[in-house]
Amino acid sequence: MPTLYQQFMQSMMPILPEAIVIIVGLTVLVFDFFIEKERKSLLGWYSLAGITIAAYASYTLMPMSGVFFGGTFHFDPFATFFNFVFYIACGLGILVSINYLEVEDIHRGEYYALMLFATSGMMFMASAGDLIILYLGLELMALSIYILAGFMRGSNRSNEAAIKYLILGAFSSGIMLYGMSLLYGLAGTTNLSGILAFLRVADLSNPVIFLAMIMLTVSFGFKVAAAPFHMWVPDVYEGAPTSVTAFMSAGPKVAGFAVLLRVFLYTFEPLREHSTAILAGLAVLTMAVGNVMALSQTNIKRMLAYSSIAHAGYALVGLAAGGPDGAASVMLYVLIYAFMNMGAFGVVIMLRKAGERGEEISDFAGLGKTNKTAAFLMLIFMFSLTGIPPLAGFIGKFYIFKSAVQAGLVWLAVAGVLFSAISAYFYLRVIMVMYMHEPKESIELSSAPSLALALAISVTAVIVIGVYPTDLLNYARASIAGIM
Amino acid sequence: MIPLSWYIILSAALFTIGIVGVLSRRNIFIILMSMELMLNAANINLVAFSHYSQTLTGQIFVMFVITVAAAEAAVALAIIILLSRNRGSIYVDEFNIMKG
């Protein structure tokens, strides 16, 4: 007969990875008091160790699968897959931050704690089996990232980014909450499976069901930066500290897709016909806005912001295609996207030196002559973002468009290919500036072991996944089997 | 007993006022208050549905929403203090360093 304590620990096992991340975050706040200003990078390495332990916990707990805490928490392969993407985003985010915070003189312990809290929020979002958990995970993530966006307290740009993100983020979560209240009123439950059971038997001509679905779409559209809800993205990405931008472009967006996949392909499955039309429309608009607006940008962070909008569009194509193939291609895509985007931002951070901003595309002039390694890494990431084989970006887009064609959405796949042809212009322009323009002055790069490690991991992943994607795709397919 | 539709009409009206307030006001405090209105509109809905469907989930949800709204207000006020220190303004149309 197990003791009460053992029973308690046993029942808490499903949230062990989340608990580890939160506890490490809390201890970072405590240790922060005892570590002098010059050695704050210790906290970064400590957080990284915490993330690694949480990843190990997720890995060992993988065989356990099911619904826990009264149906509010799914511990399934789907959630575990996304948890690994969040560990990668958070781990790489911490690695690119350590040196950057030093350069910007904003090295404070809260930074790492907030990143860990945001990560745990994302993990809860991916595992949520109930609207309440979904809402709380989303707010935990969003509140942490509002603060991170304004982390450069003295900088006007950073303040402005934080307030813009907060106003639009809170506005969108207000809309989502109203949609959730309508769903609760209709179904009488906030449980995702309960809502599915309700929708199976409900009269689907009821306009309130669509109102609720559209309100949820609007709010998740905000989180994944889909047009026409993308207005905050360029400003926030430009104003926030670059390391936060890197994390923001990978973490919350992936979490948004995790929720979209679970809610649209699982809970809203009876509404499939209508949701496909909405998602396909969003996808086309998002790809168009992202790729066309990126053409005229001169600031690299702004350009990458529009590029991240465009990539949300590609992932939405897979979501509109639906089915196990579409879902698996979206999961593969967001994983690849996290690696290549983190890498691109890592190179941008390398260029940043105290005093000069290093954020204009013209600052890359002549990098191919002055620093061959950095230029070559940027070349790889830009090629991958464009989708040039044999790099990972190509594989991601290939499976997305393949699933769209198989689902009968040929026009959507054609639109996606056309828009990615447009995207070649602004990605390749960076390469052109690096290799064909003369260096303005000698560029000294700020490099550090942590940054080098992050770039090495990203570039290896981009190349390896590009050459050998089969196992990863099969893993994504196997993960999706549980919920569809 | 008050019919359910009255609550829904009240909450829809509050929600609309909130949305219009966020979109049309310049003063950041009024924008924040409008956002609180939107959250509270949802809260009214949740409590009303909870009462009429005789399930407690909605009322539990409301407790969490109130807590989150408080946390959100704390973060928002902290950012507004920074803005008014650095910029000397709390009007959103003056926060326009970044554009395009």
XYZ file of C-alpha atoms in Angstrom:
584
model
C 0.000 0.000 0.000
C 1.694 3.214 -1.123
C 1.815 6.025 1.374
C -0.120 9.213 0.817
C 3.109 10.953 -0.182
C 3.869 8.319 -2.800
C 0.344 8.547 -4.164
C 0.687 12.319 -4.385
C 4.015 12.114 -6.201
C 2.604 9.488 -8.537
C -0.342 11.696 -9.462
C 1.991 14.636 -10.102
C 4.222 12.740 -12.541
C 2.476 14.001 -15.714
C 3.414 17.598 -14.926
C 6.971 16.728 -13.863
C 8.633 18.457 -16.868
C 6.576 21.628 -16.344
C 7.271 21.505 -12.614
C 11.028 21.230 -13.223
C 10.984 24.250 -15.535
C 8.980 26.331 -13.031
C 11.122 25.303 -10.043
C 14.322 26.135 -11.912
C 12.776 29.519 -12.784
C 11.918 30.217 -9.146
C 15.376 29.194 -7.920
C 16.938 31.473 -10.539
C 15.123 34.362 -8.852
C 16.552 33.327 -5.462
C 20.120 32.732 -6.683
C 20.029 36.087 -8.429
C 20.440 37.770 -5.031
C 23.695 35.981 -4.260
C 25.448 36.316 -7.605
C 27.373 39.495 -8.300
C 26.789 41.428 -11.480
C 29.812 40.152 -13.417
C 28.882 36.494 -13.056
C 25.205 36.529 -14.050
C 25.974 34.234 -16.980
C 26.100 31.423 -14.390
C 22.333 31.800 -14.120
C 22.047 31.312 -17.867
C 24.005 28.057 -17.736
C 21.976 26.972 -14.711
C 18.696 27.592 -16.588
C 20.074 25.683 -19.527
C 20.866 22.734 -17.258
C 17.286 22.932 -15.935
C 15.897 22.821 -19.468
C 18.073 19.800 -20.232
C 16.810 17.977 -17.121
C 13.204 18.790 -18.058
C 13.862 17.449 -21.571
C 15.281 14.281 -20.046
C 12.191 13.968 -17.827
C 9.935 14.362 -20.872
C 11.967 11.723 -22.647
C 11.767 9.144 -19.841
C 8.067 9.783 -19.239
C 7.219 9.297 -22.916
C 5.682 5.816 -22.496
C 3.139 7.241 -20.051
C 0.263 8.552 -22.082
C -3.221 9.568 -21.181
C -5.474 12.240 -19.733
C -4.841 13.424 -16.199
C -6.176 15.839 -13.586
C -9.826 15.219 -14.351
C -9.495 15.575 -18.102
C -7.744 18.946 -17.958
C -4.255 17.805 -18.884
C -3.193 15.631 -21.812
C 0.103 13.855 -21.522
C 0.370 12.483 -25.032
C 3.078 12.153 -27.710
C 1.654 15.251 -29.399
C 2.318 17.413 -26.322
C 5.732 15.799 -25.833
C 6.751 16.607 -29.402
C 5.868 20.256 -28.854
C 7.571 20.261 -25.462
C 10.791 19.278 -27.218
C 10.372 22.173 -29.657
C 9.889 24.522 -26.671
C 13.024 23.154 -24.969
C 14.941 23.808 -28.170
C 13.538 27.341 -28.517
C 14.199 28.154 -24.863
C 17.634 26.505 -24.808
C 18.825 28.260 -27.965
C 17.166 31.458 -26.716
C 19.206 31.320 -23.511
C 22.408 30.547 -25.423
C 22.038 33.542 -27.742
C 21.073 35.766 -24.781
C 24.045 35.279 -22.464
C 26.483 37.329 -24.521
C 23.891 39.778 -25.809
C 22.739 40.772 -22.315
C 26.383 41.448 -21.433
C 26.831 43.686 -24.472
C 23.617 45.593 -23.792
C 24.354 45.831 -20.069
C 20.973 44.409 -19.066
C 22.268 41.232 -17.469
C 19.784 40.543 -14.708
C 18.597 37.241 -13.309
C 14.886 37.841 -13.918
C 15.535 37.488 -17.627
C 16.198 33.757 -17.392
C 13.381 33.238 -14.887
C 10.898 34.938 -17.238
C 12.098 32.836 -20.147
C 11.552 29.669 -18.126
C 8.091 30.800 -17.005
C 7.167 31.577 -20.597
C 8.383 28.129 -21.622
C 6.297 26.426 -18.938
C 3.259 28.408 -20.131
C 3.829 27.125 -23.657
C 4.150 23.577 -22.365
C 0.814 23.877 -20.579
C -0.754 25.248 -23.765
C 0.416 22.247 -25.764
C -0.885 19.830 -23.112
C -4.138 21.611 -22.295
C -7.266 19.477 -22.307
C -9.462 22.205 -20.940
C -10.154 25.809 -21.887
C -9.136 26.996 -18.398
C -5.671 25.415 -18.633
C -5.367 26.702 -22.174
C -6.145 30.249 -21.058
C -3.809 30.108 -18.054
C -0.926 28.678 -20.084
C -1.408 31.340 -22.730
C -1.452 34.149 -20.173
C 1.588 32.787 -18.334
C 3.469 32.779 -21.607
C 2.169 36.152 -22.770
C 2.727 38.038 -19.494
C 6.325 36.798 -19.263
C 7.019 37.850 -22.821
C 5.463 41.321 -22.390
C 8.032 41.929 -19.664
C 10.872 40.444 -21.722
C 9.983 42.687 -24.678
C 10.406 45.729 -22.434
C 13.517 44.410 -20.746
C 15.750 47.273 -21.888
C 14.213 49.632 -19.394
C 16.027 52.728 -20.577
C 15.313 52.245 -24.261
C 12.356 54.034 -25.784
C 12.045 51.406 -28.496
C 11.903 48.562 -26.033
C 9.247 50.329 -23.922
C 7.197 51.001 -27.007
C 7.481 47.385 -28.151
C 6.318 46.179 -24.737
C 3.250 48.428 -24.560
C 2.228 47.654 -28.130
C 2.568 43.927 -27.522
C 0.690 44.188 -24.242
C -2.246 46.200 -25.580
C -2.746 44.001 -28.633
C -2.021 40.773 -26.752
C -4.454 41.562 -23.953
C -7.037 42.710 -26.496
C -6.765 39.409 -28.351
C -6.960 37.346 -25.173
C -10.078 39.320 -24.186
C -11.670 38.285 -27.479
C -10.571 34.700 -26.936
C -12.032 34.667 -23.439
C -15.383 35.869 -24.731
C -15.325 33.123 -27.348
C -14.505 30.587 -24.641
C -17.404 31.830 -22.488
C -19.751 31.341 -25.446
C -18.418 27.825 -26.003
C -18.949 27.057 -22.318
C -22.491 28.408 -22.527
C -23.254 26.217 -25.533
C -21.584 23.007 -24.412
C -21.940 23.327 -20.646
C -18.342 22.250 -20.210
C -14.888 23.699 -20.758
C -13.339 20.333 -21.492
C -12.015 19.997 -25.049
C -13.291 16.427 -25.383
C -16.620 17.497 -23.884
C -16.918 20.294 -26.442
C -16.110 17.800 -29.214
C -18.861 15.509 -27.928
C -21.249 18.473 -27.913
C -20.322 19.569 -31.446
C -20.852 16.023 -32.789
C -24.536 16.149 -31.858
C -25.141 19.903 -32.039
C -27.115 21.735 -34.684
C -24.203 23.242 -36.586
C -26.315 25.940 -38.214
C -26.287 27.792 -34.884
C -24.445 31.062 -35.614
C -23.119 31.313 -32.045
C -20.909 28.274 -32.646
C -19.287 30.102 -35.539
C -18.952 33.292 -33.555
C -17.087 31.367 -30.860
C -14.884 29.627 -33.428
C -14.055 32.908 -35.151
C -13.213 34.576 -31.841
C -10.782 31.767 -30.999
C -9.295 31.977 -34.510
C -8.731 35.721 -34.143
C -6.911 35.297 -30.877
C -4.675 32.415 -31.960
C -4.096 34.327 -35.185
C -2.639 37.095 -33.040
C -0.341 34.663 -31.267
C 1.010 33.022 -34.428
C 1.192 36.400 -36.213
C -1.232 35.621 -39.030
C -2.507 38.465 -41.212
C -4.726 40.478 -40.694
C -3.771 40.220 -37.010
C -0.075 40.843 -37.597
C 0.071 44.597 -36.935
C 2.065 44.258 -33.728
C 4.722 41.938 -35.160
C 7.132 44.291 -36.991
C 7.171 46.927 -34.252
C 7.542 44.455 -31.408
C 10.214 42.431 -33.176
C 12.177 45.570 -33.982
C 11.919 47.187 -30.564
C 12.428 44.186 -28.297
C 15.970 43.126 -27.368
C 17.225 40.932 -30.238
C 17.620 37.844 -28.059
C 13.979 38.198 -26.968
C 12.923 38.650 -30.582
C 14.654 35.388 -31.421
C 12.849 33.584 -28.622
C 9.539 35.300 -29.418
C 9.665 34.328 -33.077
C 10.130 30.657 -32.190
C 8.381 30.010 -28.865
C 4.937 31.653 -28.786
C 4.383 31.050 -32.463
C 4.994 27.329 -32.078
C 2.772 27.264 -28.985
C 0.045 28.986 -30.994
C 0.304 26.282 -33.639
C 0.179 23.551 -31.000
C -3.123 24.976 -29.762
C -4.454 25.555 -33.279
C -3.694 21.937 -34.180
C -5.352 20.552 -31.084
C -8.388 22.820 -31.176
C -9.038 22.843 -34.913
C -8.142 19.292 -35.843
C -9.498 17.684 -32.682
C -12.162 19.746 -30.907
C -13.559 21.577 -33.940
C -13.364 18.470 -36.109
C -17.151 18.496 -36.818
C -16.746 22.056 -38.164
C -14.002 20.957 -40.545
C -15.636 22.305 -43.722
C -15.941 25.829 -42.382
C -12.645 25.926 -40.538
C -10.777 24.843 -43.667
C -12.203 27.800 -45.563
C -11.237 30.231 -42.785
C -7.742 28.803 -42.367
C -7.054 28.694 -46.117
C -8.115 32.332 -46.436
C -5.896 33.328 -43.515
C -2.994 31.369 -45.017
C -3.137 33.137 -48.381
C -3.497 36.566 -46.805
C -0.666 35.894 -44.345
C 1.736 34.665 -47.006
C 0.902 37.654 -49.217
C 1.310 40.280 -46.476
C 4.474 38.735 -45.031
C 6.323 38.255 -48.285
C 5.274 41.480 -49.989
C 5.903 43.749 -47.009
C 9.310 42.173 -46.363
C 10.517 43.334 -49.789
C 10.904 46.971 -48.789
C 12.495 46.595 -45.330
C 15.934 47.951 -44.560
C 16.134 46.812 -40.932
C 17.071 43.152 -40.621
C 14.897 42.562 -37.539
C 11.901 44.069 -39.305
C 12.633 42.005 -42.377
C 12.797 38.843 -40.251
C 9.534 39.915 -38.568
C 7.724 39.982 -41.911
C 9.484 36.753 -42.823
C 8.086 35.183 -39.646
C 4.599 36.324 -40.676
C 5.157 34.670 -44.050
C 6.281 31.449 -42.382
C 3.161 31.444 -40.215
C 1.304 31.546 -43.531
C 3.087 28.438 -44.820
C 2.308 26.573 -41.611
C -1.352 27.634 -41.892
C -1.428 25.992 -45.329
C -0.616 22.682 -43.635
C -3.242 23.358 -40.992
C -5.868 24.071 -43.657
C -4.929 20.817 -45.391
C -5.663 19.015 -42.133
C -5.615 15.283 -41.570
C -2.662 13.382 -40.106
C -0.417 14.362 -43.019
C -1.170 18.054 -42.752
C -0.716 18.042 -38.987
C 2.575 16.140 -39.184
C 3.887 18.540 -41.824
C 3.001 21.534 -39.621
C 4.797 19.942 -36.667
C 7.897 19.243 -38.746
C 7.749 22.766 -40.150
C 7.589 24.574 -36.818
C 10.531 22.519 -35.531
C 12.633 23.390 -38.591
C 11.494 26.996 -38.399
C 12.622 27.257 -34.766
C 16.133 26.138 -35.721
C 16.626 28.318 -38.777
C 15.105 31.439 -37.286
C 17.122 31.113 -34.081
C 20.224 30.745 -36.228
C 19.468 33.839 -38.313
C 18.862 35.917 -35.183
C 22.048 34.484 -33.683
C 24.063 35.963 -36.564
C 22.238 39.299 -36.129
C 23.240 39.244 -32.452
C 26.848 38.516 -33.440
C 26.921 41.738 -35.426
C 25.727 43.754 -32.488
C 28.492 45.661 -30.761
C 28.144 48.209 -28.006
C 27.650 51.666 -29.456
C 26.640 50.700 -32.978
C 23.335 49.014 -33.599
C 24.235 46.558 -36.326
C 20.598 45.976 -37.188
C 20.443 47.516 -40.660
C 20.835 45.209 -43.627
C 23.554 47.576 -44.879
C 25.572 46.727 -41.754
C 26.105 43.298 -43.305
C 28.056 44.856 -46.212
C 31.272 43.022 -46.902
C 30.789 40.473 -44.158
C 31.791 37.799 -46.652
C 35.272 39.364 -46.803
C 35.787 40.389 -43.201
C 34.273 37.417 -41.430
C 33.840 34.347 -43.569
C 32.284 32.095 -40.912
C 29.527 34.494 -39.879
C 28.689 35.248 -43.506
C 28.599 31.570 -44.391
C 26.269 30.784 -41.474
C 23.951 33.617 -42.509
C 24.060 32.244 -46.073
C 22.929 28.808 -44.834
C 20.083 30.250 -42.747
C 18.894 32.571 -45.525
C 18.953 29.709 -48.056
C 17.029 27.567 -45.605
C 14.425 30.278 -44.966
C 14.030 30.675 -48.743
C 13.558 26.937 -49.049
C 16.504 25.893 -51.178
C 17.365 22.172 -51.125
C 19.047 20.329 -49.483
C 18.469 22.506 -46.418
C 15.753 21.916 -43.850
C 13.579 24.847 -44.953
C 12.996 23.121 -48.279
C 11.909 19.878 -46.596
C 9.466 21.757 -44.368
C 7.829 23.577 -47.258
C 7.850 20.467 -49.437
C 5.787 18.402 -46.988
C 3.435 21.316 -46.268
C 2.639 21.846 -49.948
C 2.478 18.094 -50.551
C -0.161 17.696 -47.862
C -2.118 20.644 -49.320
C -2.125 19.017 -52.762
C -3.213 15.690 -51.293
C -6.073 17.412 -49.453
C -7.286 18.861 -52.768
C -6.154 22.409 -52.013
C -4.000 22.680 -55.129
C -4.629 26.421 -55.510
C -3.315 26.967 -51.993
C -0.128 25.034 -52.704
C 0.388 26.999 -55.935
C -0.078 30.286 -54.069
C 2.416 29.135 -51.442
C 5.049 28.268 -54.040
C 4.568 31.598 -55.823
C 4.919 33.547 -52.598
C 8.042 31.651 -51.607
C 9.501 32.589 -54.979
C 8.899 36.240 -54.028
C 10.593 35.616 -50.693
C 13.823 34.663 -52.456
C 14.303 38.343 -53.303
C 14.627 39.655 -49.778
C 16.522 36.667 -48.365
C 19.014 36.622 -51.194
C 19.450 40.392 -50.941
C 21.092 39.888 -47.542
C 23.496 37.408 -49.147
C 24.150 39.826 -51.996
C 24.963 42.626 -49.539
C 27.298 40.334 -47.608
C 29.284 39.046 -50.568
C 29.113 41.704 -53.281
C 29.303 44.983 -51.377
C 32.545 46.403 -50.086
C 32.896 46.489 -46.295
C 32.183 49.974 -44.931
C 34.679 49.740 -42.123
C 36.278 46.860 -40.285
C 33.465 45.017 -38.533
C 34.369 43.558 -35.215
C 32.037 40.775 -34.195
C 31.026 40.045 -30.667
C 31.391 36.336 -30.273
C 31.159 34.130 -27.226
C 31.238 30.375 -26.604
C 27.491 30.340 -25.861
C 26.612 32.104 -29.109
C 28.963 29.867 -31.089
C 27.327 26.797 -29.532
C 23.828 28.042 -30.425
C 24.871 28.711 -34.024
C 26.615 25.356 -34.302
C 23.505 23.528 -33.067
C 21.197 25.446 -35.414
C 23.335 25.034 -38.496
C 23.870 21.318 -37.833
C 20.140 20.811 -37.353
C 19.286 22.773 -40.504
C 21.660 20.661 -42.598
C 20.954 17.270 -40.962
C 17.163 17.628 -41.063
C 17.450 18.814 -44.650
C 19.427 15.768 -45.724
C 17.716 13.188 -43.577
C 14.163 14.188 -42.544
C 12.490 10.764 -42.627
C 12.862 9.784 -38.978
C 11.671 13.145 -37.763
C 8.657 13.081 -40.058
C 7.775 9.583 -38.923
C 8.089 10.709 -35.313
C 5.729 13.649 -36.007
C 3.264 11.268 -37.726
C 3.376 8.887 -34.772
C 2.830 11.772 -32.335
C -0.277 12.974 -34.096
C -1.859 9.515 -34.078
C -3.075 9.962 -30.510
C -5.381 12.903 -31.171
C -6.786 12.131 -34.605
C -35.789 34.902 -11.731
C -33.947 37.032 -14.277
C -33.904 35.392 -17.710
C -30.535 34.279 -19.114
C -30.891 36.514 -22.154
C -30.652 39.645 -19.990
C -27.220 38.621 -18.774
C -26.103 37.846 -22.295
C -27.330 41.204 -23.570
C -25.538 42.981 -20.717
C -22.300 41.133 -21.368
C -22.499 41.693 -25.127
C -23.028 45.406 -24.519
C -20.060 45.579 -22.139
C -17.891 43.638 -24.576
C -18.788 46.019 -27.412
C -18.074 49.068 -25.250
C -14.722 47.510 -24.368
C -13.762 46.855 -27.992
C -14.793 50.325 -29.108
C -12.882 51.817 -26.181
C -9.658 49.961 -27.000
C -9.858 50.907 -30.654
C -10.857 54.546 -30.324
C -9.226 55.981 -27.186
C -5.799 57.622 -27.000
C -5.245 57.608 -23.260
C -3.560 54.381 -22.267
C -5.406 54.129 -18.953
C -8.768 54.254 -20.671
C -7.546 51.558 -23.058
C -6.608 49.396 -20.078
C -9.993 49.976 -18.462
C -11.716 49.029 -21.714
C -9.740 45.789 -21.747
C -10.928 45.073 -18.223
C -14.479 45.628 -19.466
C -13.937 43.000 -22.144
C -12.680 40.492 -19.576
C -15.546 41.268 -17.221
C -18.072 40.844 -20.021
C -16.738 37.320 -20.437
C -16.920 36.849 -16.666
C -20.605 37.810 -16.585
C -21.242 35.302 -19.356
C -19.372 32.563 -17.519
C -21.184 33.110 -14.220
C -24.581 33.342 -15.893
C -24.022 30.164 -17.899
C -22.653 28.460 -14.825
C -25.785 29.350 -12.860
C -28.206 28.298 -15.570
C -26.430 25.063 -16.515
C -25.869 24.132 -12.851
C -22.177 23.404 -13.404
C -19.446 25.020 -11.337
C -16.734 25.164 -14.005
C -17.696 28.644 -15.137
C -17.345 30.128 -11.693
C -13.945 28.485 -11.226
C -12.914 29.923 -14.582
C -13.963 33.396 -13.399
C -11.683 33.149 -10.354
C -8.719 32.451 -12.619
C -9.679 35.219 -15.028
C -9.840 37.769 -12.213
C -6.392 36.703 -11.001
C -4.890 36.891 -14.466
C -6.482 40.291 -15.048
C -4.818 41.574 -11.874
C -1.426 40.257 -13.003
C -1.936 41.791 -16.420
C -2.794 45.162 -14.897
C 0.371 45.008 -12.775
C 2.569 44.358 -15.812
C 0.761 47.024 -17.840
C 1.148 49.663 -15.126
C 4.853 48.867 -14.756
C 5.363 49.379 -18.479
C 3.303 52.587 -18.425
C 5.477 53.968 -15.610
C 8.585 53.306 -17.721
C 6.985 54.981 -20.715
C 5.909 58.062 -18.847
C 9.399 58.339 -17.295
C 11.254 57.958 -20.573
C 8.784 59.699 -22.822
C 6.659 61.905 -20.579
C 3.454 60.836 -22.274
C 0.669 58.326 -21.857
C -1.044 58.895 -25.206
C -0.721 55.935 -27.522
C -0.595 57.954 -30.727
C 2.699 59.443 -29.536
C 4.346 56.025 -29.318
C 5.414 56.015 -32.935
C 9.195 55.693 -33.125
C 8.816 52.512 -35.148
C 6.688 52.548 -38.270
C 6.374 50.983 -41.700
